[in-house]
Short mmCIF file of C-alpha atoms in Angstrom, two decimals:
data_model
loop_
_atom_site.label_atom_id
_atom_site.label_comp_id
_atom_site.label_asym_id
_atom_site.label_seq_id
_atom_site.Cartn_x
_atom_site.Cartn_y
_atom_site.Cartn_z
CA UNK D 1 -25.90 -1.91 -0.95
CA UNK D 2 -29.28 -2.72 -2.40
CA UNK D 3 -28.11 -5.98 -3.99
CA UNK D 4 -25.85 -7.50 -1.36
CA UNK D 5 -24.46 -7.07 2.15
CA UNK D 6 -21.04 -8.41 1.17
CA UNK D 7 -19.36 -5.03 0.82
CA UNK D 8 -16.58 -3.64 2.99
CA UNK D 9 -15.10 -0.17 3.38
CA UNK D 10 -11.81 1.07 4.78
CA UNK D 11 -11.75 4.73 5.77
CA UNK D 12 -8.95 7.09 6.80
CA UNK D 13 -9.14 10.40 8.62
CA UNK D 14 -6.70 13.19 7.87
CA UNK D 15 -4.38 13.60 10.83
CA UNK D 16 -0.89 15.00 11.35
CA UNK D 17 1.78 12.38 11.03
CA UNK D 18 -0.69 9.72 9.90
CA UNK D 19 -2.63 10.50 6.71
CA UNK D 20 -3.32 13.41 4.38
CA UNK D 21 -5.16 14.07 1.11
CA UNK D 22 -4.06 16.63 -1.45
CA UNK D 23 -5.94 17.75 -4.57
CA UNK D 24 -3.95 19.58 -7.22
CA UNK D 25 -3.90 20.31 -10.94
CA UNK D 26 -0.98 18.97 -12.94
CA UNK D 27 1.06 21.32 -15.11
CA UNK D 28 3.53 18.89 -16.81
CA UNK D 29 6.51 20.81 -15.41
CA UNK D 30 9.11 18.29 -14.23
CA UNK D 31 10.38 19.06 -10.74
CA UNK D 32 7.22 20.78 -9.60
CA UNK D 33 6.54 20.62 -5.85
CA UNK D 34 3.11 20.10 -4.30
CA UNK D 35 2.45 21.24 -0.72
CA UNK D 36 0.89 18.88 1.82
CA UNK D 37 -0.15 19.01 5.48
CA UNK D 38 1.00 15.60 6.71
CA UNK D 39 3.61 17.22 8.94
CA UNK D 40 6.18 14.50 8.24
CA UNK D 41 7.69 13.12 5.05
CA UNK D 42 5.22 10.71 3.41
CA UNK D 43 6.48 7.13 3.32
CA UNK D 44 3.83 5.99 0.85
CA UNK D 45 1.81 7.99 -1.68
CA UNK D 46 -0.99 7.02 -4.05
CA UNK D 47 -1.68 9.49 -6.87
CA UNK D 48 -4.55 9.27 -9.37
CA UNK D 49 -5.74 11.54 -12.17
CA UNK D 50 -9.40 12.34 -11.46
CA UNK D 51 -10.41 13.28 -14.99
CA UNK D 52 -8.91 10.46 -17.04
CA UNK D 53 -8.75 6.66 -16.96
CA UNK D 54 -5.15 6.43 -15.81
CA UNK D 55 -3.59 4.07 -13.29
CA UNK D 56 -2.82 4.73 -9.63
CA UNK D 57 0.85 5.69 -9.21
CA UNK D 58 2.49 4.53 -5.97
CA UNK D 59 5.56 5.86 -4.16
CA UNK D 60 7.04 3.87 -1.28
CA UNK D 61 10.05 4.88 0.78
CA UNK D 62 11.51 1.35 0.64
CA UNK D 63 12.03 1.94 -3.08
CA UNK D 64 13.97 4.87 -4.44
CA UNK D 65 12.14 7.95 -5.69
CA UNK D 66 13.31 6.87 -9.13
CA UNK D 67 10.85 3.96 -9.03
CA UNK D 68 7.10 3.57 -8.81
CA UNK D 69 4.50 0.83 -8.46
CA UNK D 70 0.95 0.74 -9.79
CA UNK D 71 -1.84 0.09 -7.31
CA UNK D 72 -4.16 -1.46 -9.88
CA UNK D 73 -1.45 -3.76 -11.25
CA UNK D 74 0.56 -6.65 -9.88
CA UNK D 75 3.61 -5.62 -11.91
CA UNK D 76 6.94 -5.07 -10.21
CA UNK D 77 8.53 -1.65 -9.67
CA UNK D 78 9.19 0.52 -12.70
CA UNK D 79 12.33 2.64 -12.93
CA UNK D 80 11.32 6.01 -14.34
CA UNK D 81 11.96 9.66 -13.51
CA UNK D 82 8.56 10.92 -14.67
CA UNK D 83 6.52 10.44 -11.52
CA UNK D 84 8.64 11.54 -8.52
CA UNK D 85 11.48 13.33 -10.33
CA UNK D 86 13.91 11.14 -8.40
CA UNK D 87 13.22 13.34 -5.36
CA UNK D 88 12.05 12.02 -2.00
CA UNK D 89 9.15 13.89 -0.38
CA UNK D 90 9.73 16.16 2.61
CA UNK D 91 7.60 17.10 5.59
CA UNK D 92 6.01 19.92 3.57
CA UNK D 93 6.09 19.01 -0.15
CA UNK D 94 6.32 16.13 -2.59
CA UNK D 95 7.83 16.43 -6.04
CA UNK D 96 6.37 15.27 -9.34
CA UNK D 97 7.92 14.93 -12.78
CA UNK D 98 6.34 15.17 -16.20
CA UNK D 99 4.66 11.75 -16.08
CA UNK D 100 1.31 10.42 -14.92
CA UNK D 101 1.45 12.24 -11.58
CA UNK D 102 1.61 15.62 -13.29
CA UNK D 103 -0.46 15.47 -16.45
CA UNK D 104 -2.35 18.72 -17.03
CA UNK D 105 -5.54 17.54 -15.36
CA UNK D 106 -6.88 17.35 -11.82
CA UNK D 107 -5.07 14.92 -9.53
CA UNK D 108 -5.62 13.53 -6.04
CA UNK D 109 -2.85 12.27 -3.77
CA UNK D 110 -3.19 10.13 -0.65
CA UNK D 111 -0.23 10.38 1.72
CA UNK D 112 0.60 7.79 4.39
CA UNK D 113 3.19 7.75 7.17
CA UNK D 114 4.30 5.79 10.21
CA UNK D 115 2.79 7.06 13.45
CA UNK D 116 4.13 5.29 16.54
CA UNK D 117 1.70 2.73 17.90
CA UNK D 118 -0.92 3.48 15.22
CA UNK D 119 0.42 2.91 11.71
CA UNK D 120 3.53 1.49 10.08
CA UNK D 121 4.85 1.88 6.55
CA UNK D 122 7.70 -0.56 6.08
CA UNK D 123 9.39 -3.40 4.27
CA UNK D 124 10.74 -6.85 5.03
CA UNK D 125 12.66 -9.70 3.44
CA UNK D 126 10.86 -13.01 3.13
CA UNK D 127 12.61 -15.79 5.04
CA UNK D 128 10.30 -18.81 4.61
CA UNK D 129 10.29 -19.22 8.40
CA UNK D 130 7.31 -20.51 10.33
CA UNK D 131 7.47 -17.68 12.85
CA UNK D 132 8.38 -14.54 10.90
CA UNK D 133 7.21 -11.64 13.07
CA UNK D 134 6.83 -8.24 11.42
CA UNK D 135 7.24 -5.82 14.30
CA UNK D 136 5.23 -2.66 13.67
CA UNK D 137 5.64 -1.26 17.17
CA UNK D 138 2.02 -2.02 18.07
CA UNK D 139 0.76 -3.35 21.40
CA UNK D 140 -2.42 -5.18 20.34
CA UNK D 141 -1.64 -6.33 16.81
CA UNK D 142 -2.54 -5.06 13.34
CA UNK D 143 -6.14 -4.65 12.20
CA UNK D 144 -5.29 -3.78 8.59
CA UNK D 145 -2.35 -5.10 6.54
CA UNK D 146 -1.45 -4.40 2.91
CA UNK D 147 1.46 -6.39 1.43
CA UNK D 148 3.11 -6.20 -2.01
CA UNK D 149 6.21 -7.89 -3.40
CA UNK D 150 8.68 -5.10 -4.16
CA UNK D 151 11.42 -6.82 -6.19
CA UNK D 152 9.16 -8.30 -8.86
CA UNK D 153 5.58 -8.99 -9.85
CA UNK D 154 3.04 -9.88 -7.17
CA UNK D 155 -0.47 -9.02 -6.03
CA UNK D 156 -1.40 -6.30 -3.55
CA UNK D 157 -2.67 -8.52 -0.71
CA UNK D 158 -5.15 -6.90 1.66
CA UNK D 159 -6.01 -8.39 5.07
CA UNK D 160 -8.09 -6.98 7.91
CA UNK D 161 -9.23 -8.14 11.33
CA UNK D 162 -12.93 -8.04 10.41
CA UNK D 163 -12.43 -10.74 7.78
CA UNK D 164 -9.37 -12.43 9.21
CA UNK D 165 -5.79 -12.09 10.55
CA UNK D 166 -6.42 -15.07 12.80
CA UNK D 167 -4.71 -18.37 13.55
CA UNK D 168 -7.16 -20.25 11.32
CA UNK D 169 -6.90 -21.08 7.62
CA UNK D 170 -10.00 -19.17 6.52
CA UNK D 171 -8.86 -15.55 6.70
CA UNK D 172 -10.25 -13.56 3.77
CA UNK D 173 -7.88 -12.18 1.13
CA UNK D 174 -8.55 -9.47 -1.42
CA UNK D 175 -6.27 -8.03 -4.10
CA UNK D 176 -6.27 -4.31 -4.82
CA UNK D 177 -5.05 -5.00 -8.34
CA UNK D 178 -7.91 -7.16 -9.62
CA UNK D 179 -11.64 -7.76 -9.29
CA UNK D 180 -11.46 -11.36 -8.03
CA UNK D 181 -13.83 -12.43 -5.31
CA UNK D 182 -12.53 -12.84 -1.77
CA UNK D 183 -10.54 -16.03 -1.27
CA UNK D 184 -9.15 -17.71 1.82
CA UNK D 185 -5.57 -18.23 2.96
CA UNK D 186 -5.83 -21.97 2.45
CA UNK D 187 -6.99 -21.51 -1.15
CA UNK D 188 -4.81 -18.54 -2.10
CA UNK D 189 -1.41 -18.75 -0.41
CA UNK D 190 -1.42 -21.52 2.20
CA UNK D 191 -2.93 -22.31 5.56
CA UNK D 192 -2.38 -19.75 8.34
CA UNK D 193 -0.24 -17.57 6.07
CA UNK D 194 -0.82 -14.51 8.26
CA UNK D 195 -1.49 -14.64 11.98
CA UNK D 196 -1.95 -12.08 14.75
CA UNK D 197 0.99 -10.88 16.82
CA UNK D 198 0.89 -8.19 19.49
CA UNK D 199 3.66 -6.15 17.86
CA UNK D 200 2.11 -6.28 14.37
CA UNK D 201 1.55 -9.50 12.46
CA UNK D 202 3.21 -12.87 11.90
CA UNK D 203 3.91 -14.78 8.70
CA UNK D 204 4.28 -18.54 8.42
CA UNK D 205 6.01 -20.93 6.03
CA UNK D 206 7.47 -20.40 2.56
CA UNK D 207 4.50 -18.83 0.77
CA UNK D 208 3.64 -15.93 -1.53
CA UNK D 209 4.02 -13.27 1.19
CA UNK D 210 7.03 -14.85 2.90
CA UNK D 211 9.10 -16.38 0.13
CA UNK D 212 12.69 -16.86 1.15
CA UNK D 213 14.09 -15.05 -1.88
CA UNK D 214 11.71 -12.11 -2.19
CA UNK D 215 11.41 -8.54 -0.85
CA UNK D 216 8.14 -6.94 0.26
CA UNK D 217 6.63 -3.61 1.23
CA UNK D 218 3.72 -3.27 3.63
CA UNK D 219 1.36 -0.85 5.33
CA UNK D 220 -0.26 -1.76 8.65
CA UNK D 221 -2.72 -0.08 11.02
CA UNK D 222 -3.18 -1.02 14.68
#
């Protein structure tokens, strides 16, 4: 960037069982199916209208297909039939209702799935423990972790190994749902809140991403 070097990018490549991108035009018909090439049932989907200033609709398999989250909002899950038509995606199609995911304009969908040893779409219950390991089935730890509270309001916390996921208190934290500058663990949620672990990542103490009475969804890449 011409003004600053403090910019980061995260890039995905389309690959069977891992990630796919689908462009389609909405038709407002509830129950419409959209074909994809992921090869497995998507466990997380982000859908955005490309020709209007609408929000990013999020499907996650840990929630029912009757619920959705918003990527650019910290709000909790919304119960509504309009986005996924209360129908879980399959290995060949996903279903949209008559809501934001199927307005009569051009749409783009990003589809994510668990691929053994490479990526993990999952969920966990916070337990406030000092050694809460989230096993993703990896062998050398997670390099990218996205965490969101799934039973109420909470930020979309983004961590990566370039800026952190270490055993120090200065790991960088960004939120997908706001434009705040990067903050550190110690400032944002507590010292050493996320640490490396060979199988995935480790959470410590009773903090925002490991509260003993909260549920969470996550996406991790090895």
